[in-house]
Tab-separated table of N, CA and C in Angstrom:
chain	number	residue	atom	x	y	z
A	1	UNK	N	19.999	-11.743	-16.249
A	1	UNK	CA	18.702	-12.420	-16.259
A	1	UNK	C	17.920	-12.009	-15.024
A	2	UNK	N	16.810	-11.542	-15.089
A	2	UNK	CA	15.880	-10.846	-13.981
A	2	UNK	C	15.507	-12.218	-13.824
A	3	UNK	N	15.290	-12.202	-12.647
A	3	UNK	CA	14.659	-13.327	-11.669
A	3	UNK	C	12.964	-12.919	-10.876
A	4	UNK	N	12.164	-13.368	-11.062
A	4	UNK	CA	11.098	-12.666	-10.385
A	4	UNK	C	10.131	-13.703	-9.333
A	5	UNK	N	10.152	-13.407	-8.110
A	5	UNK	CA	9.383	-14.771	-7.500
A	5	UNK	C	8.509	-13.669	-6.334
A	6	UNK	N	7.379	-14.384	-6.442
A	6	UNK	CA	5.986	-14.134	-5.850
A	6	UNK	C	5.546	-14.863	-5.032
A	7	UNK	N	4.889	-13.767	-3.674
A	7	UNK	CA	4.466	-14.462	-2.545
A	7	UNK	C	3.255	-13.979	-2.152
A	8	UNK	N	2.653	-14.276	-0.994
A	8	UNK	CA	1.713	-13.918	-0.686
A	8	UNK	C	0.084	-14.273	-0.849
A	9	UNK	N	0.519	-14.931	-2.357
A	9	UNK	CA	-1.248	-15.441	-2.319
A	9	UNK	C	-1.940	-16.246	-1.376
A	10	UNK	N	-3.035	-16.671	-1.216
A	10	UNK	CA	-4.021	-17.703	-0.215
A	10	UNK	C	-5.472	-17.760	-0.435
A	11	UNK	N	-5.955	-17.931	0.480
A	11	UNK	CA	-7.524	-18.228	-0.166
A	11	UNK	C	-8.029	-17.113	1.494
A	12	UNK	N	-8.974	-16.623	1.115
A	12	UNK	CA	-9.826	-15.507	1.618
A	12	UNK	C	-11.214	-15.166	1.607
A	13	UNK	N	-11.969	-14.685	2.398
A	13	UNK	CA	-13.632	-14.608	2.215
A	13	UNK	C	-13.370	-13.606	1.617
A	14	UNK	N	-14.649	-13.083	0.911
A	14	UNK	CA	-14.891	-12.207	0.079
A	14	UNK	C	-14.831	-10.860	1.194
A	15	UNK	N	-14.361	-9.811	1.083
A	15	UNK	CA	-14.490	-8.608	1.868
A	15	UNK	C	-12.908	-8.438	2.304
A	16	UNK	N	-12.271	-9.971	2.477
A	16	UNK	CA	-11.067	-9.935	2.972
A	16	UNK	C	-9.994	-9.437	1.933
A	17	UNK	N	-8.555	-9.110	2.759
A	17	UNK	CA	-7.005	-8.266	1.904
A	17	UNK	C	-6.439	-9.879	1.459
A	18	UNK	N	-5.764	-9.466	0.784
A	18	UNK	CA	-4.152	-10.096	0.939
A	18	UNK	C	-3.130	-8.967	0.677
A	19	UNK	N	-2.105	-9.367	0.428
A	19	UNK	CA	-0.749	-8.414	-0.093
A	19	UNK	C	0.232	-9.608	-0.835
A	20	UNK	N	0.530	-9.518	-2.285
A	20	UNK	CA	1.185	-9.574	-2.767
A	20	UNK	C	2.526	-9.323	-3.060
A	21	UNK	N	3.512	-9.987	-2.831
A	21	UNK	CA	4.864	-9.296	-2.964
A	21	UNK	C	6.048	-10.009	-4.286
A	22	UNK	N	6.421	-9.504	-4.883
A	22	UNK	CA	7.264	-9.790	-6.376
A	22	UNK	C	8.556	-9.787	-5.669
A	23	UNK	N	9.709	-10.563	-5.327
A	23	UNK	CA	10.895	-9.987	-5.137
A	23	UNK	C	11.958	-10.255	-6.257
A	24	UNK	N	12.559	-9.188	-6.588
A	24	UNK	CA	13.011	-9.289	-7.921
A	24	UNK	C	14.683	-9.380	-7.576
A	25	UNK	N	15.221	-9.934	-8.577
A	25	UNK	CA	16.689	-10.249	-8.677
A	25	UNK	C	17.516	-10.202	-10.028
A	26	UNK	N	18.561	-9.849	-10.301
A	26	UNK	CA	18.913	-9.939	-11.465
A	26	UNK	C	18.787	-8.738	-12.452
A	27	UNK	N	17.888	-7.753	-11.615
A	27	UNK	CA	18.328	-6.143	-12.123
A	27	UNK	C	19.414	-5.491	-12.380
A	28	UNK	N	19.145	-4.483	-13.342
A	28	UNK	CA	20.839	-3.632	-13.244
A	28	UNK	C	19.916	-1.872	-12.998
A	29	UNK	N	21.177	-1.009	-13.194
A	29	UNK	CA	20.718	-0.063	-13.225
A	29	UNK	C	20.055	0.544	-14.174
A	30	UNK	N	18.532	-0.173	-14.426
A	30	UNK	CA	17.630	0.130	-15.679
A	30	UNK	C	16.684	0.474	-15.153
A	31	UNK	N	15.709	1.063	-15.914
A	31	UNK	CA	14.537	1.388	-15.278
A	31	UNK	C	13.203	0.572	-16.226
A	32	UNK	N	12.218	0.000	-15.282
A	32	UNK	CA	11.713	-1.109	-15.763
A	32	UNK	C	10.033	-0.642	-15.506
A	33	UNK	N	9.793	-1.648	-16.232
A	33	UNK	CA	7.623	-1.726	-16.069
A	33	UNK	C	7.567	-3.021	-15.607
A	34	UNK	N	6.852	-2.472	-14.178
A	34	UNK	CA	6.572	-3.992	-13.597
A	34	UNK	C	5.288	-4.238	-13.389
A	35	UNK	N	4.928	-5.162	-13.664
A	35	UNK	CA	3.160	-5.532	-13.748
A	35	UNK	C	2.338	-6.689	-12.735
A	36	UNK	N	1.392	-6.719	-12.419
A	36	UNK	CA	0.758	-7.428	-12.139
A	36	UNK	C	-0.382	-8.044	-13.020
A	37	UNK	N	-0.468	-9.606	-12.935
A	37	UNK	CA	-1.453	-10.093	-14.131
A	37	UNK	C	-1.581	-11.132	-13.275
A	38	UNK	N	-3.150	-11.454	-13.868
A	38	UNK	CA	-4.028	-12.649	-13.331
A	38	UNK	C	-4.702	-13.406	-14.478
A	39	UNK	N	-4.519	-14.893	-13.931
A	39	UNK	CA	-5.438	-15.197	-15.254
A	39	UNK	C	-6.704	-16.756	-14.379
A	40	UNK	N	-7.617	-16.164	-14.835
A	40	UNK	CA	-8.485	-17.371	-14.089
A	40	UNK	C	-8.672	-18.454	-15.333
A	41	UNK	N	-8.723	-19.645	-14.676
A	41	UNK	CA	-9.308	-20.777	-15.582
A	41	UNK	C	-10.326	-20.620	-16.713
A	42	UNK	N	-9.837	-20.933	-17.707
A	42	UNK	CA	-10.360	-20.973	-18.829
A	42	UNK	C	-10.469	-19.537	-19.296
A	43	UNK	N	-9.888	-18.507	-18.669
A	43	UNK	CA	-9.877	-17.426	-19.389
A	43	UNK	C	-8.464	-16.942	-19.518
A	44	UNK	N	-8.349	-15.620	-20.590
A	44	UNK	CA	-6.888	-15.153	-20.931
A	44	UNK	C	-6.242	-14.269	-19.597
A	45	UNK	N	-4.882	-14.124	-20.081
A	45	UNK	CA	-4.531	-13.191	-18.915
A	45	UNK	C	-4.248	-12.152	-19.035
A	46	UNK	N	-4.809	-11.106	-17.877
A	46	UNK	CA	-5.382	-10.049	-17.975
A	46	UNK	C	-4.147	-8.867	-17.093
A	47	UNK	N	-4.191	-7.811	-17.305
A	47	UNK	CA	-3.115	-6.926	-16.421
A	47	UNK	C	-4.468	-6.600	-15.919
A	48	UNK	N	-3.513	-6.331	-14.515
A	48	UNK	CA	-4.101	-5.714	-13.068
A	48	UNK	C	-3.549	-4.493	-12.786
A	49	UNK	N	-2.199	-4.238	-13.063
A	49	UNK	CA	-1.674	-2.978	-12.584
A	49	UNK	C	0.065	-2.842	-13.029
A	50	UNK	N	-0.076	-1.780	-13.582
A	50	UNK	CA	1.434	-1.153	-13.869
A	50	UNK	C	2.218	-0.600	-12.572
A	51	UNK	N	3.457	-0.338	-12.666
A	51	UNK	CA	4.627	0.439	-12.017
A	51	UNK	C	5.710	0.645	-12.778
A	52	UNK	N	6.676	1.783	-12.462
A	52	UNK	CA	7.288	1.988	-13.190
A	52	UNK	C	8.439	2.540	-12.508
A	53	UNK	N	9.610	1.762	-12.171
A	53	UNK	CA	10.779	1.460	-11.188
A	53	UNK	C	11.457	3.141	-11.348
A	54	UNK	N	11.154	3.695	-12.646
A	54	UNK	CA	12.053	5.026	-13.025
A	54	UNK	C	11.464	6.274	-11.831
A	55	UNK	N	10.014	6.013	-11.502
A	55	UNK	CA	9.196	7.169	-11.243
A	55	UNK	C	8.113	6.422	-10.430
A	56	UNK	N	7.020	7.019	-10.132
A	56	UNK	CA	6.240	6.622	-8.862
A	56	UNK	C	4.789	6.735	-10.023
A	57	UNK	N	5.233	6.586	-11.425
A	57	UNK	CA	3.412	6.321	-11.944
A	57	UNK	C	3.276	5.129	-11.611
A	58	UNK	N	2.091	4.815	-11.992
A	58	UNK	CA	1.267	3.335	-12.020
A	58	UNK	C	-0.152	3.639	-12.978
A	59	UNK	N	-0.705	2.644	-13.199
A	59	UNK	CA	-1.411	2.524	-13.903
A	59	UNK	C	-2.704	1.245	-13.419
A	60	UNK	N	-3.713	1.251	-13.868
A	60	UNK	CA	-4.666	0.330	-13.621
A	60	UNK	C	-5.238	-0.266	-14.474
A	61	UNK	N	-5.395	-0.840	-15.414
A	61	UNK	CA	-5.956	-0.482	-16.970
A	61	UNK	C	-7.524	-1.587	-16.708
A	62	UNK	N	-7.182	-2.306	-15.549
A	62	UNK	CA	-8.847	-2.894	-14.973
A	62	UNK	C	-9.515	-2.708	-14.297
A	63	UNK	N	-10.919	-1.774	-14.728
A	63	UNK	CA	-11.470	-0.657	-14.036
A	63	UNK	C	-12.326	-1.760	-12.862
A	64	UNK	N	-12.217	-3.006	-12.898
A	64	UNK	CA	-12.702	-3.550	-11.454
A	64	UNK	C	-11.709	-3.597	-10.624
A	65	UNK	N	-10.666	-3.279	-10.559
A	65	UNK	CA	-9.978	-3.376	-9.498
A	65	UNK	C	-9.527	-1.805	-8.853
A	66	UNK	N	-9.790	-0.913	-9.706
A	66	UNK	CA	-9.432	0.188	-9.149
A	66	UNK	C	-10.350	0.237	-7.859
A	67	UNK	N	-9.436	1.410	-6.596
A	67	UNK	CA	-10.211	1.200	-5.959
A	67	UNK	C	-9.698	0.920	-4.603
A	68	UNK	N	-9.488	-0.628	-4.882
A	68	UNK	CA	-9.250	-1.472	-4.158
A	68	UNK	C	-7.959	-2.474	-4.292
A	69	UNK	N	-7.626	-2.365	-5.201
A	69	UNK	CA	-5.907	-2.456	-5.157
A	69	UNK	C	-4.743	-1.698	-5.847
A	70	UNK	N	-4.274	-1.781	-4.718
A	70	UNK	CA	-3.022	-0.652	-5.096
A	70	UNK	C	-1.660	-1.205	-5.028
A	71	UNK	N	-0.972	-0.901	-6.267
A	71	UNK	CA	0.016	-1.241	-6.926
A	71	UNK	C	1.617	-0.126	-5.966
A	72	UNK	N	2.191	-1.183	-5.886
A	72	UNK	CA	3.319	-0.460	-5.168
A	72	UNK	C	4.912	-0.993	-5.179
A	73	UNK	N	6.100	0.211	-4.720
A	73	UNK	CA	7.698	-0.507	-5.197
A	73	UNK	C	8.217	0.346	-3.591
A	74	UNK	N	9.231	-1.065	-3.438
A	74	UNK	CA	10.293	-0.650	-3.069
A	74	UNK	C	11.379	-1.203	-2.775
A	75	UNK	N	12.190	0.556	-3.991
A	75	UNK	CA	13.574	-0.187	-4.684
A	75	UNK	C	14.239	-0.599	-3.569
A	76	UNK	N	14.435	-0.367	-2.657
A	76	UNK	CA	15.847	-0.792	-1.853
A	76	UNK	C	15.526	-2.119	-1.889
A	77	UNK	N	14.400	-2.849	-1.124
A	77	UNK	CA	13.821	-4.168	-1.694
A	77	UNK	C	14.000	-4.806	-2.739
A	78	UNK	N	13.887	-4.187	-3.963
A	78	UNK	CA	13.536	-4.779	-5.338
A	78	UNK	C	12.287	-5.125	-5.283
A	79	UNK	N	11.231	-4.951	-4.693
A	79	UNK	CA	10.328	-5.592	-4.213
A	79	UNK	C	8.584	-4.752	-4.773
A	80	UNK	N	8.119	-5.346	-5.641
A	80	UNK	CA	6.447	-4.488	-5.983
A	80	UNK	C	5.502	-5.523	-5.423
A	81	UNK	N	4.497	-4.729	-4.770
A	81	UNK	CA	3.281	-5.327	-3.830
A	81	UNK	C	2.422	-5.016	-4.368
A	82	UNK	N	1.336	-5.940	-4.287
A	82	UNK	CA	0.148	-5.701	-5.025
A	82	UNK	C	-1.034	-5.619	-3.339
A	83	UNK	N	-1.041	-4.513	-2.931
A	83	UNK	CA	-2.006	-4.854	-1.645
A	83	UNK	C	-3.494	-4.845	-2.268
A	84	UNK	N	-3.898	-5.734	-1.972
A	84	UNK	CA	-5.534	-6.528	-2.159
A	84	UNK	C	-6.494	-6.064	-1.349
A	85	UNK	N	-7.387	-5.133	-1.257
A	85	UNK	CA	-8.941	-5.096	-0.629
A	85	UNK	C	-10.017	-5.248	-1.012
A	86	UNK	N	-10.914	-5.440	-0.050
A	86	UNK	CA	-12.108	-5.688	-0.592
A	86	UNK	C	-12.455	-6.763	-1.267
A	87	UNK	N	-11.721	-7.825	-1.910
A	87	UNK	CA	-11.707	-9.120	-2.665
A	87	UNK	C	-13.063	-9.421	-2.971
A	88	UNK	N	-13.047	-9.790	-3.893
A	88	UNK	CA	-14.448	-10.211	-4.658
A	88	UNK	C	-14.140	-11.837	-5.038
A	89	UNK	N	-15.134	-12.364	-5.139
A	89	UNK	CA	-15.094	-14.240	-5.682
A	89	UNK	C	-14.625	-13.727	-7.361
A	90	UNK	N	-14.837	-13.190	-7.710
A	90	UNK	CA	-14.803	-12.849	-9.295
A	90	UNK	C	-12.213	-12.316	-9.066
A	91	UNK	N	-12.091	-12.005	-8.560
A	91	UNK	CA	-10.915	-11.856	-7.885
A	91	UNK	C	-9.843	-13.453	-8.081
A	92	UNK	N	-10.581	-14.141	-8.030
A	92	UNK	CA	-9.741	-15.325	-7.855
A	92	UNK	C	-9.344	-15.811	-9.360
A	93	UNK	N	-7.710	-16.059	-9.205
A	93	UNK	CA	-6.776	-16.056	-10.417
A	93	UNK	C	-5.880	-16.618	-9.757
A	94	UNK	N	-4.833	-16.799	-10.716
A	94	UNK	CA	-3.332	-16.954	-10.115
A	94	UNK	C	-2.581	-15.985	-10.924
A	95	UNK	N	-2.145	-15.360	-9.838
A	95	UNK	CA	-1.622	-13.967	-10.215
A	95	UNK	C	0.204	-13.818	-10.228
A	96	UNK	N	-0.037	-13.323	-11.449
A	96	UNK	CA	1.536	-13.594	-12.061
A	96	UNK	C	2.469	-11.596	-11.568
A	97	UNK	N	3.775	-11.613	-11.837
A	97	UNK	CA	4.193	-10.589	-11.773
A	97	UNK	C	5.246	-10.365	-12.763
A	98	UNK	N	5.266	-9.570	-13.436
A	98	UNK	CA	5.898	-9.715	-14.908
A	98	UNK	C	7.110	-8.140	-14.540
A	99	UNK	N	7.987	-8.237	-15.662
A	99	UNK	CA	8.846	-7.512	-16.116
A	99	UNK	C	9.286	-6.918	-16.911
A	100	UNK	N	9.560	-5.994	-17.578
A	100	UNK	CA	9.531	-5.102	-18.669
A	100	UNK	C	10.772	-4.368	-18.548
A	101	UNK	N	11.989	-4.112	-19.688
A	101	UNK	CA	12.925	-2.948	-19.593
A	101	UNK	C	12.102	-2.046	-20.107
A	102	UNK	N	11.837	-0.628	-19.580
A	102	UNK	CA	10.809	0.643	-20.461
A	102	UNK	C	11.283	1.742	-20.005
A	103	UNK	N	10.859	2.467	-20.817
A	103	UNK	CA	11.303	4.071	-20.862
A	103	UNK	C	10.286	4.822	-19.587
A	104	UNK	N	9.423	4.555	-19.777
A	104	UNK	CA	8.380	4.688	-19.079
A	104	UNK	C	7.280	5.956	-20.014
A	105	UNK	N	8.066	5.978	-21.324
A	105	UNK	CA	7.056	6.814	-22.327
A	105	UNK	C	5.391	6.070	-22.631
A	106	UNK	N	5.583	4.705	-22.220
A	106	UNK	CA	4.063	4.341	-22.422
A	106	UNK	C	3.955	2.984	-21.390
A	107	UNK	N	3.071	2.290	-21.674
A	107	UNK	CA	2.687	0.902	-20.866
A	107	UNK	C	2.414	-0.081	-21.456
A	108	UNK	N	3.553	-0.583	-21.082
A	108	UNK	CA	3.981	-1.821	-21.897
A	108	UNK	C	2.632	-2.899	-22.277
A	109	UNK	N	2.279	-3.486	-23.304
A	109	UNK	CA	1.323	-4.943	-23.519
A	109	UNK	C	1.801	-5.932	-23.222
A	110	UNK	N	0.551	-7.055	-22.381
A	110	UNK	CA	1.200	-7.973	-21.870
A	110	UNK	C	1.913	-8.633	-22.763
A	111	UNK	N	2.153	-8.964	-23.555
A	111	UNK	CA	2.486	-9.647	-24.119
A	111	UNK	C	4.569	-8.889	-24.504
A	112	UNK	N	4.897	-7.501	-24.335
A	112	UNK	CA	6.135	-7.228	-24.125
A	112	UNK	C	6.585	-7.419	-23.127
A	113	UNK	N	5.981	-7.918	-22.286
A	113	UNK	CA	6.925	-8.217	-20.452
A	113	UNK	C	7.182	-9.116	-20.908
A	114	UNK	N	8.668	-9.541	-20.514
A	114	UNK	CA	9.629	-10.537	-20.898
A	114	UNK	C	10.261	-11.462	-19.856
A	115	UNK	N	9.991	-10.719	-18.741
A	115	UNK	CA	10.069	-11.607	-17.466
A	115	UNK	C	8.846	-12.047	-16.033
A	116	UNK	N	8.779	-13.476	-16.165
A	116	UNK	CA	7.841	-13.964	-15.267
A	116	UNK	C	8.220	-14.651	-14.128
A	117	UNK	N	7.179	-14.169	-12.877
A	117	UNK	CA	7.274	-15.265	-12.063
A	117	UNK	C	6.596	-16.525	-12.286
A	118	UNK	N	6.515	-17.372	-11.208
A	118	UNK	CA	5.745	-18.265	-11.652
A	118	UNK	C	4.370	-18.664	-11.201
A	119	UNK	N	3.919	-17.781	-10.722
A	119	UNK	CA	2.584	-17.506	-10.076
A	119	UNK	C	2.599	-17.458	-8.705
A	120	UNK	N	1.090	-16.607	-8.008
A	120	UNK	CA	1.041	-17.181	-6.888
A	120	UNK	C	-0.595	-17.172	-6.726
A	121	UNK	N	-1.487	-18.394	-5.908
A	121	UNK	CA	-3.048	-18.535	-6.275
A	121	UNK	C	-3.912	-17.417	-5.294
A	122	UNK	N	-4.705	-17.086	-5.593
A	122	UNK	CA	-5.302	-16.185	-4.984
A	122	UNK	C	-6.900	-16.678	-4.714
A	123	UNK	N	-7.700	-16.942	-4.084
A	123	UNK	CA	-9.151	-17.405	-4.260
A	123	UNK	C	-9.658	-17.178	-2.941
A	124	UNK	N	-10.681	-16.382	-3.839
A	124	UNK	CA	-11.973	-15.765	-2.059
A	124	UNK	C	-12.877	-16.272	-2.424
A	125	UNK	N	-13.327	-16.784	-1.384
A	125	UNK	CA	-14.961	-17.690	-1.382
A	125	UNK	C	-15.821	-16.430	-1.263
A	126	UNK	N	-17.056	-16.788	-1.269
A	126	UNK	CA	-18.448	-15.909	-1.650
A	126	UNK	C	-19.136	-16.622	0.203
């Protein structure tokens, strides 16, 4: 059973970082899709950014965040960071970090990550 717990969120002015960190537990020797997702109030939740534990791709598939956050692993850690710049008020979610067993032949839909943390809040004032 993968274990996944998330740190790092807080509240921030707009212009300001954070860094996100997933520390994961309960891995074997598989190679996995690990994600970042946010979901703000009253709306669905959205991916922010792929990784892929086999290899050093990533992916962005939300062209507002490219840019300005960058998706990152490291295995000896178990550990994927989501480092945050530039933050926008539109930015603020509670941002989840999900899990996937994958080949890494494609990128997984949220809805196939099978393992969650349990959030962590993120919110920049304007």
């Amino acid at each position: 059973q993968v274990e996944l717990v998330e740190s790092g969120g807080g509240s921030v002015e707009a212009g300001g970082s954070l860094r996100l960190s997933c520390a994961a537990s309960g891995t074997t020797d598989v190679t996995y899709c690990m994600g970042w997702f946010r979901q703000a109030p009253a709306k669905e939740r959205e991916a922010v950014a792929h990784i892929y534990t086999g290899g050093d791709a990533t992916y962005y598939p939300d062209d507002s965040v490219k840019g300005r956050f960058t998706i990152s692993l490291d295995n000896a850690k178990n550990t994927v960071y989501l480092q945050m710049n530039r933050l926008k008020p539109e930015d603020t979610a509670m941002y989840y970090c999900a899990a996937v067993y994958c080949s890494g032949s494609y990128w997984p839909f949220t809805y196939e990550y099978n393992y969650w943390g349990q959030g962590t809040q993120v919110t920049v004032s304007s």
